[in-house]
């Protein structure tokens, strides 16, 4: 069973994906980490984004969400830096990058029996055949509040700055020409503004149970 969880930043995708995968005993693919890893690799090696350089990437090794290697080079310490927030969103508009990430993810999951795939286009593009496509959303102020609470202990930033960053990334992710962030027509849409992660997981588990009863899964 493939479950995709897409949505903009700050909607709780990573937490919900992790908790759901634990409940179902499935592995999780955090696709944003692939974009972050490629951005960090380019930055670390001082490389410009060029098709031949992206094509030379043969491995993105996600050991865990804090330990990642690209072509054997450790890029972990950069992954959550604000410039990688910006750069990953920026490079994600290029077809060669999107195809590379899709190829790496597809190769990785070839032998999986079940999967939770999290990102922006997991349901709309990469796993069009997914059994359940979840789209998480939340109001902009709430998403900014969540990110602010996560970030404030790590860097000196105001709520307004976080809000502006999220707004800019929303625009970039939704307006790009290839695989923009979009709600798949067959998605299970959840507004998480007033929900805890556990409640969201519960709603998804209930949805899976309903689909099983209706023999859709
Ligand atoms: O989920 P995240 O914040 O780690 O993702 C970082 C960036 O990567 C995001 O701003 C856009 C890009 N991304 C994407 O284009 N498609 C995905 N499936 C996942 C992430």
Coordinates of N, CA and C and ligand atoms in Angstrom, one line a residue:
X1 N 0.8 -1.2 0.0 CA 0.0 0.0 0.0 C 0.9 1.2 0.0
X2 N 0.6 2.2 -0.9 CA 1.4 3.4 -1.0 C 0.5 4.5 -0.5
X3 N 0.9 5.3 0.5 CA 0.2 6.4 1.0 C 1.1 7.7 0.8
X4 N 0.5 8.7 0.1 CA 1.3 9.9 -0.1 C 0.7 11.0 0.8
X5 N 1.7 11.8 1.2 CA 1.2 12.9 2.1 C 1.9 14.2 1.6
X6 N 1.1 15.0 0.9 CA 1.7 16.3 0.4 C 1.1 17.5 1.1
X7 N 1.7 18.6 0.8 CA 1.2 19.9 1.4 C 2.3 20.9 1.6
X8 N 1.9 22.1 1.8 CA 2.9 23.2 2.0 C 3.7 23.0 3.3
X9 N 4.7 23.9 3.5 CA 5.5 23.8 4.7 C 4.7 24.2 6.0
X10 N 5.0 23.4 7.0 CA 4.4 23.8 8.3 C 3.0 23.1 8.5
X11 N 2.6 22.2 7.7 CA 1.3 21.6 7.8 C 1.4 20.3 8.7
X12 N 2.6 19.9 9.0 CA 2.8 18.7 9.9 C 3.1 17.5 9.1
X13 N 3.5 17.6 7.8 CA 3.7 16.4 7.0 C 4.7 15.4 7.6
X14 N 5.9 16.0 8.0 CA 6.9 15.0 8.5 C 6.5 14.3 9.7
X15 N 5.9 15.0 10.7 CA 5.5 14.4 11.9 C 4.4 13.4 11.7
X16 N 3.4 13.8 10.9 CA 2.3 12.9 10.6 C 2.8 11.6 9.8
X17 N 3.7 11.8 8.9 CA 4.2 10.7 8.1 C 5.0 9.8 9.0
X18 N 5.8 10.3 9.9 CA 6.6 9.5 10.8 C 5.6 8.6 11.7
X19 N 4.6 9.3 12.3 CA 3.7 8.6 13.2 C 2.9 7.6 12.5
X20 N 2.4 7.9 11.3 CA 1.6 7.0 10.5 C 2.4 5.8 10.1
X21 N 3.7 6.0 9.7 CA 4.5 4.9 9.3 C 4.8 4.0 10.4
X22 N 5.0 4.6 11.6 CA 5.2 3.8 12.8 C 4.0 2.9 13.1
X23 N 2.8 3.5 12.9 CA 1.5 2.7 13.2 C 1.4 1.6 12.2
X24 N 1.8 1.8 10.9 CA 1.6 0.8 9.9 C 2.8 -0.1 9.7
X25 N 3.9 0.3 10.4 CA 5.1 -0.4 10.2 C 5.6 -0.4 8.8
X26 N 5.6 0.8 8.2 CA 6.1 1.1 6.9 C 7.3 2.0 6.9
X27 N 8.1 1.9 5.9 CA 9.2 2.9 5.8 C 8.6 4.3 5.3
X28 N 9.3 5.4 5.5 CA 8.9 6.7 5.0 C 9.9 7.2 4.1
X29 N 9.4 7.9 3.0 CA 10.3 8.7 2.1 C 10.0 10.1 2.4
X30 N 11.0 10.9 2.8 CA 10.8 12.3 3.0 C 11.5 12.9 1.7
X31 N 10.6 13.2 0.7 CA 11.2 13.6 -0.6 C 11.9 15.0 -0.5
X32 N 11.4 15.9 0.4 CA 12.1 17.2 0.6 C 13.6 17.0 0.9
X33 N 13.9 15.9 1.6 CA 15.3 15.7 2.0 C 16.2 15.5 0.8
X34 N 15.6 14.9 -0.3 CA 16.4 14.7 -1.5 C 16.7 16.1 -2.1
X35 N 15.7 17.0 -2.2 CA 16.0 18.3 -2.7 C 17.0 19.1 -1.9
X36 N 16.8 18.9 -0.6 CA 17.7 19.6 0.4 C 19.1 19.1 0.2
X37 N 19.2 17.7 0.1 CA 20.6 17.1 -0.1 C 21.3 17.5 -1.3
X38 N 20.5 17.6 -2.4 CA 21.1 18.0 -3.7 C 21.5 19.5 -3.6
X39 N 20.7 20.3 -3.0 CA 21.1 21.8 -2.8 C 22.3 21.9 -1.9
X40 N 22.4 21.1 -0.9 CA 23.5 21.2 0.1 C 24.8 20.7 -0.6
X41 N 24.7 19.7 -1.5 CA 25.8 19.1 -2.2 C 26.4 20.2 -3.2
X42 N 25.5 20.9 -3.9 CA 25.9 21.9 -4.9 C 26.6 23.0 -4.1
X43 N 26.0 23.4 -3.0 CA 26.6 24.5 -2.2 C 27.9 24.1 -1.6
X44 N 28.0 22.9 -1.1 CA 29.3 22.5 -0.5 C 30.4 22.4 -1.5
X45 N 30.0 21.9 -2.7 CA 31.1 21.7 -3.7 C 31.3 23.0 -4.6
X46 N 30.5 24.0 -4.2 CA 30.5 25.3 -5.0 C 30.3 25.0 -6.4
X47 N 29.2 24.2 -6.7 CA 28.9 23.9 -8.1 C 27.7 24.7 -8.5
X48 N 27.7 25.1 -9.8 CA 26.5 25.7 -10.3 C 25.5 24.6 -10.7
X49 N 24.2 25.0 -10.7 CA 23.2 24.0 -11.1 C 23.3 23.8 -12.7
X50 N 23.8 22.6 -13.1 CA 23.9 22.3 -14.5 C 23.4 20.9 -14.7
X51 N 22.8 20.6 -15.9 CA 22.3 19.3 -16.1 C 23.3 18.2 -15.9
X52 N 24.5 18.4 -16.4 CA 25.5 17.3 -16.3 C 25.9 17.0 -14.9
X53 N 25.9 18.1 -14.0 CA 26.3 17.9 -12.6 C 25.2 17.1 -11.9
X54 N 23.9 17.4 -12.2 CA 22.8 16.7 -11.6 C 22.8 15.3 -12.1
X55 N 23.1 15.1 -13.4 CA 23.1 13.7 -13.9 C 24.2 12.9 -13.3
X56 N 25.2 13.5 -12.8 CA 26.4 12.8 -12.2 C 26.0 12.3 -10.8
X57 N 24.9 12.8 -10.2 CA 24.5 12.3 -8.9 C 23.9 10.9 -9.0
X58 N 24.6 9.9 -8.4 CA 24.2 8.6 -8.6 C 23.6 8.0 -7.2
X59 N 24.0 8.7 -6.1 CA 23.4 8.2 -4.9 C 23.1 9.3 -3.9
X60 N 21.9 9.3 -3.3 CA 21.5 10.1 -2.2 C 21.2 9.1 -1.1
X61 N 22.1 9.1 -0.1 CA 21.9 8.0 0.9 C 21.3 8.7 2.1
X62 N 20.1 8.4 2.5 CA 19.5 8.9 3.6 C 19.6 7.9 4.8
X63 N 20.5 8.2 5.6 CA 20.8 7.2 6.7 C 19.7 7.4 7.8
X64 N 19.4 8.6 8.1 CA 18.3 9.0 8.9 C 18.0 10.5 8.5
X65 N 17.0 11.2 9.2 CA 16.7 12.5 8.7 C 17.8 13.5 9.1
X66 N 18.8 13.1 9.8 CA 19.9 14.0 10.1 C 21.2 13.6 9.5
X67 N 21.2 12.5 8.8 CA 22.5 12.0 8.3 C 22.3 11.6 6.8
X68 N 22.8 12.5 5.9 CA 22.6 12.3 4.5 C 23.9 12.5 3.7
X69 N 24.1 11.6 2.7 CA 25.3 11.7 1.9 C 24.8 11.7 0.4
X70 N 25.5 12.6 -0.4 CA 25.3 12.6 -1.8 C 26.6 12.2 -2.5
X71 N 26.5 11.2 -3.4 CA 27.7 10.7 -4.0 C 28.8 10.4 -3.0
X72 N 28.4 10.0 -1.8 CA 29.4 9.6 -0.8 C 29.8 10.8 0.1
X73 N 29.4 12.0 -0.3 CA 29.8 13.2 0.5 C 28.7 13.6 1.6
X74 N 29.2 13.8 2.8 CA 28.3 14.0 3.9 C 27.8 15.5 3.8
X75 N 26.5 15.7 3.7 CA 25.9 17.0 3.6 C 25.0 17.3 4.8
X76 N 25.0 16.4 5.8 CA 24.0 16.5 6.9 C 23.9 17.8 7.6
X77 N 25.1 18.4 7.9 CA 25.0 19.6 8.7 C 24.4 20.8 8.1
X78 N 24.2 20.7 6.8 CA 23.6 21.9 6.0 C 22.1 21.8 5.9
X79 N 21.6 20.6 6.0 CA 20.2 20.4 5.5 C 19.1 21.3 5.9
X80 N 19.2 21.8 7.2 CA 18.1 22.6 7.7 C 18.4 24.1 7.8
X81 N 19.5 24.4 7.2 CA 19.9 25.8 7.2 C 19.0 26.7 6.3
X82 N 18.7 27.9 6.7 CA 17.8 28.7 5.9 C 18.1 28.9 4.4
X83 N 19.5 28.9 4.1 CA 19.8 29.0 2.7 C 19.5 27.8 1.9
X84 N 19.4 26.6 2.7 CA 19.0 25.4 2.0 C 17.5 25.3 1.8
X85 N 16.7 25.9 2.8 CA 15.3 26.1 2.6 C 15.0 26.8 1.2
X86 N 15.8 27.9 1.1 CA 15.6 28.7 -0.2 C 16.1 28.0 -1.4
X87 N 17.3 27.4 -1.3 CA 17.9 26.8 -2.5 C 17.2 25.5 -2.9
X88 N 16.7 24.7 -1.9 CA 16.0 23.5 -2.3 C 14.8 23.8 -3.1
X89 N 14.1 24.9 -2.6 CA 12.8 25.3 -3.3 C 13.2 25.8 -4.7
X90 N 14.3 26.5 -4.7 CA 14.7 27.1 -6.0 C 15.1 26.0 -7.1
X91 N 15.9 25.1 -6.6 CA 16.4 24.1 -7.6 C 15.3 23.1 -8.0
X92 N 14.2 23.1 -7.1 CA 13.2 22.1 -7.4 C 12.3 22.5 -8.6
X93 N 12.6 23.7 -9.2 CA 11.8 24.1 -10.4 C 12.4 23.5 -11.7
X94 N 13.6 22.9 -11.6 CA 14.3 22.4 -12.8 C 13.9 20.9 -13.0
X95 N 13.5 20.7 -14.3 CA 13.1 19.3 -14.7 C 14.2 18.3 -14.4
X96 N 15.4 18.6 -14.7 CA 16.5 17.6 -14.5 C 16.6 17.2 -13.0
X97 N 16.4 18.2 -12.1 CA 16.4 17.9 -10.7 C 15.2 17.0 -10.3
X98 N 14.1 17.4 -10.8 CA 12.8 16.7 -10.4 C 12.9 15.2 -10.9
X99 N 13.5 15.1 -12.1 CA 13.6 13.7 -12.7 C 14.6 12.9 -11.9
X100 N 15.7 13.6 -11.5 CA 16.7 12.9 -10.7 C 16.1 12.4 -9.4
X101 N 15.4 13.3 -8.7 CA 14.8 12.9 -7.4 C 13.8 11.8 -7.6
X102 N 13.0 11.9 -8.6 CA 12.0 10.9 -8.9 C 12.7 9.5 -9.1
X103 N 13.7 9.6 -9.9 CA 14.5 8.3 -10.3 C 15.1 7.7 -9.0
X104 N 15.7 8.5 -8.1 CA 16.3 8.0 -6.9 C 15.3 7.4 -6.0
X105 N 14.1 8.1 -5.9 CA 13.1 7.6 -5.0 C 12.5 6.3 -5.5
X106 N 12.2 6.2 -6.8 CA 11.6 5.0 -7.4 C 12.6 3.8 -7.2
X107 N 13.9 4.1 -7.4 CA 14.9 3.0 -7.3 C 14.9 2.5 -5.8
X108 N 14.8 3.4 -4.9 CA 14.8 3.1 -3.5 C 13.7 2.2 -3.1
X109 N 12.5 2.5 -3.6 CA 11.3 1.8 -3.1 C 10.9 0.6 -3.9
X110 N 11.7 0.3 -4.9 CA 11.4 -0.9 -5.8 C 10.9 -2.1 -5.1
X111 N 11.6 -2.4 -4.0 CA 11.2 -3.7 -3.3 C 10.4 -3.5 -2.0
X112 N 9.9 -2.3 -1.8 CA 9.1 -2.1 -0.6 C 7.7 -2.7 -0.8
X113 N 7.1 -3.2 0.3 CA 5.8 -3.7 0.3 C 4.7 -2.6 0.6
X114 N 5.2 -1.7 1.4 CA 4.3 -0.6 1.8 C 5.2 0.7 2.0
X115 N 4.5 1.8 1.9 CA 5.3 3.1 1.9 C 4.5 4.3 2.3
X116 N 5.1 5.2 3.1 CA 4.5 6.5 3.3 C 5.5 7.5 2.6
X117 N 5.0 8.2 1.6 CA 5.8 9.1 0.8 C 5.4 10.5 1.1
X118 N 6.3 11.4 1.6 CA 5.9 12.7 2.0 C 6.6 13.8 1.1
X119 N 5.8 14.8 0.7 CA 6.5 15.9 -0.1 C 5.5 16.9 -0.6
X120 N 5.7 17.3 -1.9 CA 4.9 18.2 -2.6 C 4.1 17.6 -3.7
X121 N 4.8 16.6 -4.4 CA 4.2 16.1 -5.6 C 4.2 14.5 -5.5
X122 N 4.1 14.0 -4.3 CA 4.2 12.5 -4.2 C 2.9 11.9 -4.8
X123 N 1.8 12.5 -4.5 CA 0.5 12.0 -5.0 C 0.2 12.5 -6.4
X124 N 0.6 13.7 -6.7 CA 0.2 14.3 -8.0 C 1.1 13.8 -9.2
X125 N 2.3 13.4 -8.9 CA 3.3 13.1 -10.0 C 4.0 11.8 -9.7
X126 N 4.7 11.7 -8.6 CA 5.7 10.5 -8.5 C 5.0 9.2 -8.3
X127 N 3.9 9.2 -7.4 CA 3.2 8.0 -7.1 C 1.7 8.2 -7.5
X128 N 1.5 8.4 -8.8 CA 0.1 8.7 -9.3 C -0.8 7.5 -8.9
X129 N -0.2 6.3 -8.8 CA -1.0 5.1 -8.6 C -1.2 4.9 -7.1
X130 N -0.8 5.8 -6.2 CA -0.9 5.6 -4.8 C -2.3 5.2 -4.3
X131 N -2.4 4.3 -3.3 CA -3.7 3.8 -2.8 C -4.4 4.9 -2.0
X132 N -3.7 5.8 -1.4 CA -4.4 6.9 -0.6 C -3.5 8.1 -0.8
X133 N -4.1 9.2 -1.3 CA -3.3 10.5 -1.4 C -3.9 11.5 -0.4
X134 N -3.0 11.8 0.6 CA -3.5 12.8 1.6 C -2.9 14.1 1.3
X135 N -3.7 15.2 1.4 CA -3.2 16.5 1.3 C -3.4 17.3 2.6
X136 N -2.3 17.7 3.2 CA -2.4 18.4 4.5 C -2.3 19.9 4.2
X137 N -3.2 20.7 4.9 CA -3.2 22.1 4.8 C -3.3 22.7 6.2
X138 N -3.1 24.0 6.3 CA -3.3 24.8 7.5 C -3.2 26.2 7.2
X139 N -3.8 27.1 8.0 CA -3.7 28.5 7.7 C -2.3 29.0 7.7
X140 N -2.0 30.0 7.0 CA -0.6 30.6 6.9 C -0.1 31.0 8.3
X141 N -0.9 31.8 9.1 CA -0.4 32.2 10.4 C -0.1 31.0 11.3
X142 N -0.9 29.9 11.2 CA -0.7 28.7 12.1 C 0.6 28.0 11.6
X143 N 0.8 27.9 10.3 CA 2.0 27.2 9.8 C 3.3 28.0 10.2
X144 N 3.1 29.3 10.1 CA 4.3 30.2 10.5 C 4.5 30.1 12.0
X145 N 3.5 30.0 12.8 CA 3.6 29.8 14.2 C 4.4 28.5 14.6
X146 N 4.0 27.4 13.9 CA 4.6 26.1 14.1 C 6.1 26.2 13.8
X147 N 6.4 26.8 12.6 CA 7.8 26.8 12.1 C 8.6 27.8 13.1
X148 N 8.0 28.9 13.5 CA 8.6 29.8 14.4 C 9.0 29.1 15.7
X149 N 8.1 28.3 16.3 CA 8.4 27.6 17.5 C 9.5 26.6 17.3
X150 N 9.6 26.0 16.2 CA 10.7 25.0 15.9 C 12.0 25.7 15.7
X151 N 12.0 26.9 15.1 CA 13.2 27.5 14.6 C 13.8 28.5 15.7
X152 N 12.9 29.1 16.5 CA 13.4 30.2 17.3 C 14.5 29.8 18.3
X153 N 14.6 28.5 18.7 CA 15.6 28.1 19.6 C 17.0 27.9 18.8
X154 N 16.8 27.7 17.5 CA 18.0 27.4 16.7 C 18.6 28.7 16.1
X155 N 17.8 29.7 15.8 CA 18.3 30.9 15.1 C 17.5 32.1 15.6
X156 N 18.2 33.2 15.5 CA 17.6 34.4 15.9 C 16.6 35.0 14.8
X157 N 15.4 34.6 15.0 CA 14.4 35.0 13.9 C 13.1 35.4 14.5
X158 N 12.4 36.4 13.8 CA 11.1 36.8 14.3 C 10.0 36.0 13.7
X159 N 8.8 36.1 14.3 CA 7.7 35.4 13.7 C 7.4 36.0 12.3
X160 N 7.5 37.3 12.1 CA 7.2 37.9 10.9 C 8.2 37.4 9.8
X161 N 9.4 37.2 10.1 CA 10.4 36.8 9.2 C 10.1 35.3 8.7
X162 N 9.7 34.5 9.7 CA 9.3 33.1 9.4 C 8.1 33.1 8.4
X163 N 7.1 34.0 8.8 CA 5.9 34.1 7.9 C 6.2 34.5 6.5
X164 N 7.1 35.4 6.4 CA 7.5 35.9 5.0 C 8.2 34.8 4.3
X165 N 9.1 34.0 5.0 CA 9.8 33.0 4.3 C 8.9 31.9 3.8
X166 N 7.9 31.5 4.7 CA 7.0 30.5 4.3 C 6.1 30.9 3.1
X167 N 5.7 32.2 3.1 CA 4.9 32.8 2.0 C 5.6 32.7 0.7
X168 N 6.9 33.1 0.8 CA 7.7 33.1 -0.4 C 7.9 31.6 -1.0
X169 N 8.1 30.7 -0.1 CA 8.3 29.3 -0.5 C 7.0 28.7 -1.0
X170 N 5.9 29.1 -0.4 CA 4.5 28.6 -0.9 C 4.4 29.1 -2.4
X171 N 4.7 30.3 -2.6 CA 4.6 30.9 -4.0 C 5.4 30.1 -4.9
X172 N 6.7 30.0 -4.5 CA 7.7 29.3 -5.4 C 7.2 27.9 -5.7
X173 N 6.8 27.1 -4.7 CA 6.4 25.7 -4.8 C 5.1 25.6 -5.6
X174 N 4.2 26.5 -5.5 CA 2.9 26.4 -6.2 C 3.0 26.9 -7.6
X175 N 3.9 27.9 -7.9 CA 3.9 28.5 -9.2 C 4.8 27.9 -10.2
X176 N 5.7 26.9 -9.7 CA 6.7 26.4 -10.7 C 5.9 25.6 -11.8
X177 N 6.5 25.6 -13.0 CA 5.8 25.0 -14.1 C 5.7 23.5 -14.0
X178 N 6.8 22.8 -13.5 CA 6.8 21.4 -13.5 C 6.4 20.9 -12.1
X179 N 5.5 20.0 -12.0 CA 5.0 19.4 -10.8 C 4.8 20.4 -9.7
X180 N 4.0 21.4 -9.9 CA 3.8 22.4 -8.8 C 3.1 21.7 -7.6
X181 N 3.2 22.4 -6.4 CA 2.4 21.9 -5.3 C 0.9 22.1 -5.6
X182 N 0.2 21.0 -5.6 CA -1.2 21.1 -6.0 C -2.0 20.0 -5.3
X183 N -3.3 20.2 -5.1 CA -4.1 19.2 -4.5 C -4.6 18.2 -5.5
X184 N -4.1 16.9 -5.4 CA -4.6 16.0 -6.4 C -6.1 15.9 -6.3
X185 N -6.8 15.7 -7.5 CA -8.3 15.7 -7.5 C -8.9 14.6 -6.6
X186 N -8.1 13.5 -6.4 CA -8.6 12.4 -5.6 C -8.0 12.4 -4.2
X187 N -7.6 13.6 -3.8 CA -6.9 13.6 -2.5 C -7.9 13.6 -1.3
X188 N -7.4 13.1 -0.2 CA -8.1 13.2 1.1 C -7.5 14.4 1.8
X189 N -8.3 15.5 1.7 CA -7.8 16.8 2.2 C -8.1 17.0 3.7
X190 N -7.1 17.4 4.4 CA -7.3 17.6 5.8 C -6.7 19.0 6.2
X191 N -7.6 19.8 6.8 CA -7.1 21.1 7.3 C -6.6 20.9 8.7
X192 N -5.3 21.0 9.0 CA -4.8 20.7 10.3 C -4.7 21.9 11.2
X193 N -5.2 23.0 10.8 CA -5.0 24.2 11.6 C -5.3 24.0 13.1
X194 N -6.4 23.3 13.4 CA -6.8 23.2 14.8 C -6.6 21.7 15.2
X195 N -5.7 21.0 14.6 CA -5.6 19.6 15.0 C -4.2 19.3 15.5
X196 N -4.1 18.3 16.4 CA -2.8 17.8 16.8 C -2.4 16.7 15.8
X197 N -1.1 16.5 15.8 CA -0.6 15.4 14.8 C -1.3 14.1 15.0
X198 N -1.5 13.7 16.3 CA -2.1 12.4 16.6 C -3.6 12.3 16.0
X199 N -4.3 13.5 16.0 CA -5.6 13.5 15.5 C -5.6 13.3 14.0
X200 N -4.6 13.9 13.4 CA -4.5 13.8 11.9 C -4.2 12.4 11.5
X201 N -3.3 11.7 12.3 CA -3.0 10.3 12.0 C -4.2 9.5 12.2
X202 N -5.0 9.8 13.2 CA -6.2 9.0 13.5 C -7.2 9.1 12.3
X203 N -7.3 10.4 11.8 CA -8.2 10.6 10.6 C -7.7 9.8 9.4
X204 N -6.4 9.7 9.2 CA -5.9 8.9 8.1 C -6.1 7.4 8.3
X205 N -5.9 7.0 9.5 CA -6.1 5.5 9.8 C -7.6 5.2 9.6
X206 N -8.5 6.1 10.0 CA -10.0 5.9 9.8 C -10.3 5.8 8.3
X207 N -9.6 6.7 7.5 CA -9.9 6.7 6.1 C -9.4 5.4 5.5
X208 N -8.2 4.9 5.9 CA -7.7 3.6 5.4 C -8.7 2.5 5.7
X209 N -9.3 2.5 6.9 CA -10.2 1.5 7.4 C -11.5 1.6 6.5
X210 N -12.0 2.8 6.2 CA -13.2 3.0 5.3 C -12.9 2.4 3.9
X211 N -11.7 2.7 3.4 CA -11.4 2.2 2.1 C -11.3 0.7 2.0
X212 N -10.8 0.1 3.1 CA -10.7 -1.3 3.2 C -12.1 -1.9 3.2
X213 N -13.0 -1.3 4.0 CA -14.4 -1.8 4.1 C -15.0 -1.8 2.7
X214 N -14.7 -0.7 2.0 CA -15.3 -0.6 0.6 C -14.5 -1.4 -0.4
X215 N -13.6 -2.2 0.1 CA -12.7 -3.0 -0.8 C -12.0 -2.2 -1.8
X216 N -11.7 -0.9 -1.5 CA -10.9 -0.1 -2.4 C -9.4 -0.4 -2.2
X217 N -9.0 -0.9 -1.0 CA -7.6 -1.2 -0.8 C -7.5 -2.7 -0.7
Ligands
LIG1 O1 9.6 19.4 2.7 P1 10.9 20.3 2.7 O2 10.6 21.6 3.4 O3 12.0 19.6 3.3 O4 11.2 20.6 1.2 C1 12.2 21.5 0.8 C2 11.9 22.0 -0.6 O5 12.0 20.9 -1.6 C3 10.5 22.5 -0.9 O6 10.4 23.9 -0.6 C4 10.2 22.3 -2.3 C5 11.1 21.1 -2.6 N1 10.3 19.8 -2.7 C6 9.7 19.6 -3.9 O7 9.7 20.4 -4.8 N2 9.0 18.5 -4.1 C7 8.8 17.5 -3.1 N3 8.2 16.4 -3.4 C8 9.4 17.8 -1.9 C9 10.1 19.0 -1.7

